[in-house]
PDB file of C-alpha atoms in Angstrom:
ATOM      1  CA  MET A   1      -6.061 -26.428 -16.525  1.00 74.00           C
ATOM      2  CA  PRO A   2      -9.812 -26.036 -15.787  1.00 82.00           C
ATOM      3  CA  ILE A   3     -11.610 -24.164 -18.555  1.00 86.00           C
ATOM      4  CA  HIS A   4     -13.123 -21.609 -16.164  1.00 89.00           C
ATOM      5  CA  ILE A   5      -9.602 -20.709 -14.979  1.00 88.00           C
ATOM      6  CA  VAL A   6      -8.477 -20.276 -18.592  1.00 86.00           C
ATOM      7  CA  LEU A   7     -11.405 -17.965 -19.382  1.00 88.00           C
ATOM      8  CA  LEU A   8     -10.999 -15.944 -16.185  1.00 90.00           C
ATOM      9  CA  THR A   9      -7.280 -15.487 -16.831  1.00 88.00           C
ATOM     10  CA  LEU A  10      -7.889 -14.342 -20.401  1.00 86.00           C
ATOM     11  CA  PHE A  11     -10.456 -11.839 -19.099  1.00 89.00           C
ATOM     12  CA  ALA A  12      -7.860 -10.603 -16.608  1.00 87.00           C
ATOM     13  CA  ALA A  13      -5.411 -10.242 -19.521  1.00 84.00           C
ATOM     14  CA  LEU A  14      -7.849  -7.929 -21.304  1.00 84.00           C
ATOM     15  CA  LEU A  15      -8.296  -5.845 -18.153  1.00 86.00           C
ATOM     16  CA  HIS A  16      -4.532  -5.703 -17.652  1.00 78.00           C
ATOM     17  CA  ALA A  17      -3.858  -4.439 -21.164  1.00 77.00           C
ATOM     18  CA  SER A  18      -6.580  -1.822 -20.706  1.00 78.00           C
ATOM     19  CA  TRP A  19      -5.112  -0.211 -17.584  1.00 72.00           C
ATOM     20  CA  ASN A  20      -1.609  -0.298 -19.057  1.00 69.00           C
ATOM     21  CA  ALA A  21      -2.888   1.535 -22.132  1.00 69.00           C
ATOM     22  CA  LEU A  22      -4.426   4.140 -19.811  1.00 68.00           C
ATOM     23  CA  LEU A  23      -1.101   4.542 -18.013  1.00 69.00           C
ATOM     24  CA  ARG A  24       0.914   4.742 -21.241  1.00 61.00           C
ATOM     25  CA  GLY A  25      -1.407   7.428 -22.577  1.00 61.00           C
ATOM     26  CA  GLY A  26      -1.048   9.638 -19.475  1.00 61.00           C
ATOM     27  CA  THR A  27       1.148  12.727 -19.339  1.00 71.00           C
ATOM     28  CA  ASP A  28       2.449  12.243 -15.759  1.00 82.00           C
ATOM     29  CA  ARG A  29       2.760   8.495 -15.317  1.00 81.00           C
ATOM     30  CA  LEU A  30       4.187   8.567 -11.789  1.00 86.00           C
ATOM     31  CA  TRP A  31       1.200  10.600 -10.640  1.00 88.00           C
ATOM     32  CA  SER A  32      -1.239   8.379 -12.566  1.00 86.00           C
ATOM     33  CA  MET A  33       0.252   5.208 -11.088  1.00 85.00           C
ATOM     34  CA  THR A  34       0.131   6.692  -7.588  1.00 90.00           C
ATOM     35  CA  ILE A  35      -3.527   7.679  -7.946  1.00 91.00           C
ATOM     36  CA  MET A  36      -4.232   4.123  -9.136  1.00 89.00           C
ATOM     37  CA  CYS A  37      -2.513   2.737  -6.042  1.00 91.00           C
ATOM     38  CA  LEU A  38      -4.291   5.180  -3.726  1.00 93.00           C
ATOM     39  CA  THR A  39      -7.631   4.049  -5.197  1.00 94.00           C
ATOM     40  CA  ILE A  40      -6.608   0.438  -4.649  1.00 93.00           C
ATOM     41  CA  ALA A  41      -5.657   1.150  -1.021  1.00 94.00           C
ATOM     42  CA  VAL A  42      -8.965   2.853  -0.213  1.00 95.00           C
ATOM     43  CA  THR A  43     -11.013   0.143  -1.936  1.00 95.00           C
ATOM     44  CA  CYS A  44      -9.131  -2.675  -0.208  1.00 95.00           C
ATOM     45  CA  ALA A  45      -9.304  -1.011   3.214  1.00 93.00           C
ATOM     46  CA  ALA A  46     -13.086  -0.747   2.908  1.00 94.00           C
ATOM     47  CA  THR A  47     -13.397  -4.334   1.638  1.00 94.00           C
ATOM     48  CA  ALA A  48     -11.151  -5.735   4.398  1.00 93.00           C
ATOM     49  CA  LEU A  49     -13.746  -4.724   7.021  1.00 92.00           C
ATOM     50  CA  PHE A  50     -16.040  -7.456   5.714  1.00 92.00           C
ATOM     51  CA  LEU A  51     -13.459 -10.226   5.310  1.00 93.00           C
ATOM     52  CA  PRO A  52     -11.565 -12.489   7.712  1.00 94.00           C
ATOM     53  CA  ALA A  53      -7.846 -11.810   8.035  1.00 93.00           C
ATOM     54  CA  PRO A  54      -5.612 -14.133   6.005  1.00 95.00           C
ATOM     55  CA  ASP A  55      -3.649 -16.748   7.913  1.00 96.00           C
ATOM     56  CA  SER A  56      -0.562 -15.403   9.664  1.00 94.00           C
ATOM     57  CA  ALA A  57       1.671 -17.658   7.545  1.00 95.00           C
ATOM     58  CA  SER A  58       0.844 -15.545   4.481  1.00 95.00           C
ATOM     59  CA  TRP A  59       1.724 -12.114   5.890  1.00 96.00           C
ATOM     60  CA  LYS A  60       5.419 -12.296   5.047  1.00 96.00           C
ATOM     61  CA  TYR A  61       4.486 -13.059   1.445  1.00 97.00           C
ATOM     62  CA  ALA A  62       1.990 -10.179   1.332  1.00 96.00           C
ATOM     63  CA  LEU A  63       4.570  -7.692   2.613  1.00 96.00           C
ATOM     64  CA  LEU A  64       7.287  -8.901   0.241  1.00 97.00           C
ATOM     65  CA  SER A  65       4.862  -8.819  -2.686  1.00 95.00           C
ATOM     66  CA  ALA A  66       3.812  -5.247  -1.839  1.00 95.00           C
ATOM     67  CA  LEU A  67       7.470  -4.135  -1.920  1.00 96.00           C
ATOM     68  CA  LEU A  68       8.020  -5.938  -5.227  1.00 95.00           C
ATOM     69  CA  HIS A  69       4.932  -4.274  -6.673  1.00 92.00           C
ATOM     70  CA  VAL A  70       6.363  -0.842  -5.869  1.00 92.00           C
ATOM     71  CA  GLY A  71       9.578  -1.781  -7.684  1.00 92.00           C
ATOM     72  CA  TYR A  72       7.499  -3.058 -10.595  1.00 88.00           C
ATOM     73  CA  ASN A  73       5.554   0.227 -10.748  1.00 86.00           C
ATOM     74  CA  LEU A  74       8.734   2.297 -10.943  1.00 87.00           C
ATOM     75  CA  CYS A  75      10.292   0.077 -13.626  1.00 86.00           C
ATOM     76  CA  LEU A  76       7.081   0.093 -15.667  1.00 80.00           C
ATOM     77  CA  ILE A  77       6.877   3.884 -15.578  1.00 80.00           C
ATOM     78  CA  ARG A  78      10.517   4.152 -16.643  1.00 81.00           C
ATOM     79  CA  SER A  79       9.967   1.586 -19.426  1.00 77.00           C
ATOM     80  CA  TYR A  80       7.294   3.719 -21.041  1.00 69.00           C
ATOM     81  CA  ARG A  81       9.820   6.523 -21.501  1.00 73.00           C
ATOM     82  CA  SER A  82      12.069   4.212 -23.537  1.00 61.00           C
ATOM     83  CA  GLY A  83       9.745   3.007 -26.285  1.00 59.00           C
ATOM     84  CA  ASP A  84       6.187   2.818 -27.525  1.00 59.00           C
ATOM     85  CA  PHE A  85       3.461   0.784 -25.860  1.00 60.00           C
ATOM     86  CA  GLY A  86       3.546  -1.923 -28.555  1.00 60.00           C
ATOM     87  CA  GLN A  87       7.225  -2.625 -27.835  1.00 66.00           C
ATOM     88  CA  THR A  88       7.885  -2.089 -24.139  1.00 70.00           C
ATOM     89  CA  TYR A  89       4.718  -3.843 -22.965  1.00 67.00           C
ATOM     90  CA  PRO A  90       5.417  -7.126 -24.850  1.00 71.00           C
ATOM     91  CA  ILE A  91       9.032  -7.239 -23.634  1.00 73.00           C
ATOM     92  CA  ALA A  92       8.013  -6.692 -20.018  1.00 73.00           C
ATOM     93  CA  ARG A  93       5.237  -9.264 -20.158  1.00 72.00           C
ATOM     94  CA  GLY A  94       6.933 -11.768 -22.463  1.00 71.00           C
ATOM     95  CA  SER A  95      10.076 -12.116 -20.397  1.00 72.00           C
ATOM     96  CA  SER A  96       8.221 -13.216 -17.256  1.00 77.00           C
ATOM     97  CA  PRO A  97       6.363 -16.546 -17.897  1.00 77.00           C
ATOM     98  CA  LEU A  98       9.470 -18.729 -18.200  1.00 76.00           C
ATOM     99  CA  MET A  99      10.993 -16.995 -15.171  1.00 81.00           C
ATOM    100  CA  VAL A 100       7.797 -17.694 -13.222  1.00 84.00           C
ATOM    101  CA  THR A 101       7.827 -21.340 -14.309  1.00 81.00           C
ATOM    102  CA  CYS A 102      11.450 -21.854 -13.233  1.00 81.00           C
ATOM    103  CA  ALA A 103      11.014 -19.986  -9.937  1.00 83.00           C
ATOM    104  CA  ALA A 104       7.810 -21.875  -9.113  1.00 84.00           C
ATOM    105  CA  ALA A 105       9.631 -25.176  -9.701  1.00 83.00           C
ATOM    106  CA  ILE A 106      12.532 -24.121  -7.465  1.00 84.00           C
ATOM    107  CA  PHE A 107      10.698 -22.390  -4.618  1.00 84.00           C
ATOM    108  CA  ALA A 108       7.208 -23.947  -4.692  1.00 81.00           C
ATOM    109  CA  GLY A 109       8.073 -27.440  -5.940  1.00 83.00           C
ATOM    110  CA  GLU A 110       5.720 -27.217  -8.922  1.00 81.00           C
ATOM    111  CA  ARG A 111       5.901 -29.737 -11.717  1.00 79.00           C
ATOM    112  CA  ILE A 112       4.659 -28.911 -15.177  1.00 76.00           C
ATOM    113  CA  GLU A 113       3.685 -31.091 -18.132  1.00 78.00           C
ATOM    114  CA  LEU A 114       5.722 -30.985 -21.321  1.00 81.00           C
ATOM    115  CA  SER A 115       2.818 -29.694 -23.432  1.00 79.00           C
ATOM    116  CA  THR A 116       2.234 -26.861 -20.969  1.00 77.00           C
ATOM    117  CA  LEU A 117       5.934 -25.983 -20.954  1.00 81.00           C
ATOM    118  CA  LEU A 118       5.928 -25.911 -24.755  1.00 83.00           C
ATOM    119  CA  GLY A 119       2.886 -23.655 -24.681  1.00 80.00           C
ATOM    120  CA  ILE A 120       4.571 -21.292 -22.218  1.00 79.00           C
ATOM    121  CA  THR A 121       7.697 -21.217 -24.403  1.00 81.00           C
ATOM    122  CA  LEU A 122       5.643 -20.535 -27.525  1.00 80.00           C
ATOM    123  CA  ILE A 123       3.840 -17.653 -25.827  1.00 76.00           C
ATOM    124  CA  SER A 124       7.069 -16.154 -24.484  1.00 76.00           C
ATOM    125  CA  VAL A 125       8.867 -16.364 -27.835  1.00 79.00           C
ATOM    126  CA  GLY A 126       5.827 -14.991 -29.637  1.00 76.00           C
ATOM    127  CA  ILE A 127       5.548 -12.056 -27.244  1.00 71.00           C
ATOM    128  CA  LEU A 128       9.225 -11.182 -27.596  1.00 71.00           C
ATOM    129  CA  MET A 129       8.941 -11.459 -31.392  1.00 75.00           C
ATOM    130  CA  LEU A 130       5.982  -9.110 -31.227  1.00 66.00           C
ATOM    131  CA  ALA A 131       8.177  -6.595 -29.434  1.00 63.00           C
ATOM    132  CA  ALA A 132      10.775  -6.859 -32.207  1.00 65.00           C
ATOM    133  CA  VAL A 133       8.331  -6.494 -35.097  1.00 55.00           C
ATOM    134  CA  GLY A 134       9.461  -3.688 -37.374  1.00 51.00           C
ATOM    135  CA  ARG A 135      12.643  -3.082 -35.380  1.00 52.00           C
ATOM    136  CA  LYS A 136      16.083  -3.377 -36.970  1.00 48.00           C
ATOM    137  CA  ARG A 137      17.913  -3.060 -33.687  1.00 46.00           C
ATOM    138  CA  VAL A 138      17.286  -3.499 -30.003  1.00 47.00           C
ATOM    139  CA  MET A 139      15.956  -0.418 -28.261  1.00 52.00           C
ATOM    140  CA  SER A 140      18.402   1.479 -26.060  1.00 55.00           C
ATOM    141  CA  GLY A 141      16.234   1.219 -22.926  1.00 60.00           C
ATOM    142  CA  LEU A 142      15.812  -2.554 -23.063  1.00 70.00           C
ATOM    143  CA  GLN A 143      16.994  -3.011 -19.467  1.00 78.00           C
ATOM    144  CA  TYR A 144      13.892  -1.310 -18.062  1.00 81.00           C
ATOM    145  CA  PRO A 145      11.200  -3.573 -19.573  1.00 79.00           C
ATOM    146  CA  LEU A 146      13.377  -6.602 -18.766  1.00 81.00           C
ATOM    147  CA  ALA A 147      13.666  -5.434 -15.156  1.00 86.00           C
ATOM    148  CA  THR A 148       9.884  -4.990 -15.172  1.00 85.00           C
ATOM    149  CA  GLY A 149       9.533  -8.589 -16.323  1.00 85.00           C
ATOM    150  CA  ALA A 150      11.782  -9.757 -13.486  1.00 89.00           C
ATOM    151  CA  PHE A 151       9.623  -7.915 -10.938  1.00 92.00           C
ATOM    152  CA  ILE A 152       6.499  -9.471 -12.486  1.00 88.00           C
ATOM    153  CA  ALA A 153       7.993 -12.937 -12.117  1.00 88.00           C
ATOM    154  CA  ALA A 154       9.082 -12.258  -8.538  1.00 92.00           C
ATOM    155  CA  TYR A 155       5.779 -10.963  -7.208  1.00 91.00           C
ATOM    156  CA  SER A 156       3.804 -13.596  -9.143  1.00 89.00           C
ATOM    157  CA  VAL A 157       5.669 -16.445  -7.457  1.00 92.00           C
ATOM    158  CA  VAL A 158       5.548 -14.766  -4.044  1.00 95.00           C
ATOM    159  CA  ASP A 159       1.788 -14.257  -4.356  1.00 93.00           C
ATOM    160  CA  GLY A 160       1.281 -17.774  -5.688  1.00 92.00           C
ATOM    161  CA  MET A 161       2.983 -19.150  -2.575  1.00 94.00           C
ATOM    162  CA  GLY A 162       1.305 -16.675  -0.222  1.00 95.00           C
ATOM    163  CA  VAL A 163      -2.251 -17.231  -1.385  1.00 93.00           C
ATOM    164  CA  ARG A 164      -1.901 -21.000  -0.996  1.00 92.00           C
ATOM    165  CA  VAL A 165      -1.202 -20.661   2.739  1.00 94.00           C
ATOM    166  CA  SER A 166      -3.566 -17.730   3.336  1.00 94.00           C
ATOM    167  CA  GLY A 167      -6.764 -19.726   3.804  1.00 92.00           C
ATOM    168  CA  ASN A 168      -8.694 -17.132   1.790  1.00 93.00           C
ATOM    169  CA  ALA A 169      -7.622 -15.895  -1.643  1.00 92.00           C
ATOM    170  CA  LEU A 170      -9.785 -12.754  -1.516  1.00 93.00           C
ATOM    171  CA  SER A 171      -8.516 -11.736   1.925  1.00 95.00           C
ATOM    172  CA  TYR A 172      -4.912 -12.209   0.841  1.00 96.00           C
ATOM    173  CA  THR A 173      -5.468 -10.148  -2.312  1.00 93.00           C
ATOM    174  CA  VAL A 174      -7.154  -7.335  -0.386  1.00 95.00           C
ATOM    175  CA  TRP A 175      -4.514  -7.049   2.328  1.00 96.00           C
ATOM    176  CA  MET A 176      -1.542  -7.381  -0.023  1.00 95.00           C
ATOM    177  CA  SER A 177      -3.022  -4.775  -2.362  1.00 94.00           C
ATOM    178  CA  ALA A 178      -3.765  -2.437   0.558  1.00 94.00           C
ATOM    179  CA  LEU A 179      -0.111  -2.603   1.639  1.00 94.00           C
ATOM    180  CA  TRP A 180       1.054  -1.947  -1.904  1.00 91.00           C
ATOM    181  CA  GLY A 181      -1.494   0.831  -2.336  1.00 91.00           C
ATOM    182  CA  VAL A 182      -0.201   2.653   0.754  1.00 93.00           C
ATOM    183  CA  MET A 183       3.478   2.310  -0.099  1.00 94.00           C
ATOM    184  CA  MET A 184       3.239   3.966  -3.508  1.00 91.00           C
ATOM    185  CA  PRO A 185       1.708   7.291  -2.303  1.00 91.00           C
ATOM    186  CA  ALA A 186       4.303   7.392   0.491  1.00 92.00           C
ATOM    187  CA  LEU A 187       7.039   7.034  -2.125  1.00 91.00           C
ATOM    188  CA  TYR A 188       5.458   9.725  -4.315  1.00 90.00           C
ATOM    189  CA  ILE A 189       5.360  12.187  -1.415  1.00 92.00           C
ATOM    190  CA  THR A 190       9.007  11.408  -0.664  1.00 90.00           C
ATOM    191  CA  LEU A 191      10.017  12.009  -4.295  1.00 87.00           C
ATOM    192  CA  ARG A 192       7.775  15.044  -4.834  1.00 87.00           C
ATOM    193  CA  ASP A 193       5.205  16.403  -2.354  1.00 83.00           C
ATOM    194  CA  SER A 194       1.698  15.764  -1.065  1.00 84.00           C
ATOM    195  CA  LYS A 195       0.221  18.919  -2.607  1.00 84.00           C
ATOM    196  CA  SER A 196       0.771  17.811  -6.206  1.00 85.00           C
ATOM    197  CA  LEU A 197      -0.601  14.346  -5.420  1.00 86.00           C
ATOM    198  CA  LEU A 198      -3.941  15.530  -4.053  1.00 80.00           C
ATOM    199  CA  CYS A 199      -4.656  18.387  -6.491  1.00 82.00           C
ATOM    200  CA  TRP A 200      -7.369  17.964  -9.120  1.00 83.00           C
ATOM    201  CA  ARG A 201      -6.265  17.026 -12.637  1.00 85.00           C
ATOM    202  CA  PRO A 202      -8.286  16.140 -15.742  1.00 82.00           C
ATOM    203  CA  ASP A 203      -6.875  12.580 -15.673  1.00 81.00           C
ATOM    204  CA  LEU A 204      -7.907  11.933 -12.055  1.00 86.00           C
ATOM    205  CA  LEU A 205     -11.030   9.870 -12.750  1.00 87.00           C
ATOM    206  CA  ARG A 206      -9.295   7.914 -15.503  1.00 85.00           C
ATOM    207  CA  ALA A 207      -6.383   7.048 -13.211  1.00 85.00           C
ATOM    208  CA  ALA A 208      -8.753   6.051 -10.387  1.00 89.00           C
ATOM    209  CA  GLY A 209     -10.721   3.853 -12.778  1.00 88.00           C
ATOM    210  CA  GLY A 210      -7.479   2.266 -13.932  1.00 86.00           C
ATOM    211  CA  GLY A 211      -6.713   1.391 -10.312  1.00 88.00           C
ATOM    212  CA  LEU A 212     -10.014  -0.458  -9.933  1.00 91.00           C
ATOM    213  CA  VAL A 213      -9.464  -2.329 -13.206  1.00 89.00           C
ATOM    214  CA  SER A 214      -5.927  -3.235 -12.117  1.00 88.00           C
ATOM    215  CA  LEU A 215      -7.166  -4.543  -8.769  1.00 90.00           C
ATOM    216  CA  LEU A 216      -9.825  -6.723 -10.388  1.00 92.00           C
ATOM    217  CA  ALA A 217      -7.379  -8.063 -12.983  1.00 89.00           C
ATOM    218  CA  TYR A 218      -4.737  -9.099 -10.460  1.00 88.00           C
ATOM    219  CA  GLY A 219      -7.309 -10.444  -8.016  1.00 91.00           C
ATOM    220  CA  ILE A 220      -8.437 -12.846 -10.722  1.00 93.00           C
ATOM    221  CA  ILE A 221      -4.829 -13.913 -11.333  1.00 91.00           C
ATOM    222  CA  ILE A 222      -4.186 -14.593  -7.639  1.00 92.00           C
ATOM    223  CA  TYR A 223      -7.357 -16.706  -7.492  1.00 92.00           C
ATOM    224  CA  ALA A 224      -6.280 -18.606 -10.630  1.00 91.00           C
ATOM    225  CA  MET A 225      -2.938 -19.490  -9.006  1.00 89.00           C
ATOM    226  CA  THR A 226      -4.797 -21.378  -6.268  1.00 88.00           C
ATOM    227  CA  ALA A 227      -6.094 -23.835  -8.871  1.00 85.00           C
ATOM    228  CA  ALA A 228      -3.428 -23.973 -11.599  1.00 85.00           C
ATOM    229  CA  PRO A 229       0.382 -23.912 -12.011  1.00 85.00           C
ATOM    230  CA  MET A 230       1.875 -20.435 -11.643  1.00 86.00           C
ATOM    231  CA  GLY A 231       3.790 -20.592 -14.917  1.00 78.00           C
ATOM    232  CA  ALA A 232       0.723 -21.545 -16.922  1.00 81.00           C
ATOM    233  CA  VAL A 233      -1.368 -18.793 -15.322  1.00 86.00           C
ATOM    234  CA  SER A 234       1.425 -16.284 -15.939  1.00 80.00           C
ATOM    235  CA  ALA A 235       1.714 -17.256 -19.594  1.00 77.00           C
ATOM    236  CA  LEU A 236      -2.028 -16.949 -20.140  1.00 81.00           C
ATOM    237  CA  ARG A 237      -2.030 -13.577 -18.392  1.00 82.00           C
ATOM    238  CA  GLU A 238       0.679 -12.322 -20.728  1.00 73.00           C
ATOM    239  CA  THR A 239      -1.573 -12.926 -23.733  1.00 75.00           C
ATOM    240  CA  SER A 240      -2.663  -9.427 -22.740  1.00 74.00           C
ATOM    241  CA  VAL A 241      -0.131  -8.326 -25.375  1.00 72.00           C
ATOM    242  CA  LEU A 242      -2.678  -9.408 -27.981  1.00 74.00           C
ATOM    243  CA  PHE A 243      -5.152  -6.949 -26.519  1.00 74.00           C
ATOM    244  CA  ALA A 244      -2.374  -4.370 -26.082  1.00 70.00           C
ATOM    245  CA  ALA A 245      -1.528  -4.554 -29.799  1.00 71.00           C
ATOM    246  CA  VAL A 246      -5.143  -3.809 -30.686  1.00 74.00           C
ATOM    247  CA  LEU A 247      -5.498  -1.048 -28.063  1.00 71.00           C
ATOM    248  CA  GLY A 248      -2.241   0.560 -29.217  1.00 70.00           C
ATOM    249  CA  TYR A 249      -3.570   0.546 -32.794  1.00 75.00           C
ATOM    250  CA  LEU A 250      -7.034   1.887 -31.927  1.00 77.00           C
ATOM    251  CA  PHE A 251      -6.169   4.526 -29.319  1.00 71.00           C
ATOM    252  CA  LEU A 252      -2.440   5.296 -29.379  1.00 65.00           C
ATOM    253  CA  GLY A 253      -1.813   5.576 -33.126  1.00 70.00           C
ATOM    254  CA  GLU A 254       0.475   2.525 -33.334  1.00 69.00           C
ATOM    255  CA  THR A 255       0.661   0.182 -36.320  1.00 71.00           C
ATOM    256  CA  LEU A 256      -0.896  -3.293 -36.573  1.00 69.00           C
ATOM    257  CA  THR A 257       0.863  -5.087 -39.425  1.00 75.00           C
ATOM    258  CA  LEU A 258       0.366  -8.527 -40.959  1.00 76.00           C
ATOM    259  CA  ARG A 259       3.588  -9.684 -39.282  1.00 73.00           C
ATOM    260  CA  LYS A 260       2.264  -8.569 -35.922  1.00 72.00           C
ATOM    261  CA  MET A 261      -0.951 -10.469 -36.539  1.00 75.00           C
ATOM    262  CA  LEU A 262       0.937 -13.650 -37.448  1.00 78.00           C
ATOM    263  CA  THR A 263       3.031 -13.332 -34.298  1.00 75.00           C
ATOM    264  CA  CYS A 264      -0.166 -12.940 -32.303  1.00 71.00           C
ATOM    265  CA  THR A 265      -1.379 -16.193 -33.867  1.00 75.00           C
ATOM    266  CA  MET A 266       1.700 -17.935 -32.434  1.00 76.00           C
ATOM    267  CA  ILE A 267       0.788 -16.611 -28.987  1.00 72.00           C
ATOM    268  CA  ALA A 268      -2.784 -17.851 -29.419  1.00 70.00           C
ATOM    269  CA  ALA A 269      -1.470 -21.301 -30.354  1.00 76.00           C
ATOM    270  CA  GLY A 270       0.566 -21.420 -27.160  1.00 76.00           C
ATOM    271  CA  THR A 271      -2.555 -20.441 -25.226  1.00 69.00           C
ATOM    272  CA  LEU A 272      -4.460 -23.377 -26.740  1.00 68.00           C
ATOM    273  CA  MET A 273      -1.639 -25.765 -25.754  1.00 72.00           C
ATOM    274  CA  ILE A 274      -1.884 -24.618 -22.128  1.00 69.00           C
ATOM    275  CA  GLY A 275      -5.673 -24.643 -22.075  1.00 54.00           C
TER     276      GLY A 275
END
């Protein structure tokens, strides 16, 4: 994998952990996620005016990905009710790289080197071990972070295939994100009402900023998938759990033990194998 792709993906991982920490720390996560999506929609709509439309062959992928992103949002919000950030986030992220690798091989015909596959496996196992650190039994809400991981794998492969036939990675990202950004507020209004969505809250600017960070992070990932195998990019992206462990310790009052640090070292070793 080209070194600039590795570095960009690791930067995206840091951004991804940051906006997830913002979401986990919010009091009304459905509202926060919807404000993030609304910010994404407005930003992408304005940006689309200056970009060519993606090739028509990619539109079906963009629409499917937008729907999968909405499902991912709902599962992620539900996951954060079931456990702390340092547990649910690693399970959701750690369960997806191997699924992405298998799906990319089946649906996109990707082949992957043995060393890269070993690196992906090492990262996945390390992430799942990180989720289990300090736990004597599996959490009761395990199905929600696992479902989140399945949605991550699904939209990652769909976007990896879509961007490769789009003719323009930035255009594809903007239009797919705009579709996703519109769907989430529509769902919120259906579940609640428009008045509560548009009213001022102290967390408004933080949620809007999280939307911009999220958009940048995933835009980088979509670009990376044009130049590297989807499974490898996905595994590198999920090293965001390293940043999440630190953010959870610094800002959310969660513990950072020696065992956690050793598990993080395993994830870093897998990253080096891929890079």
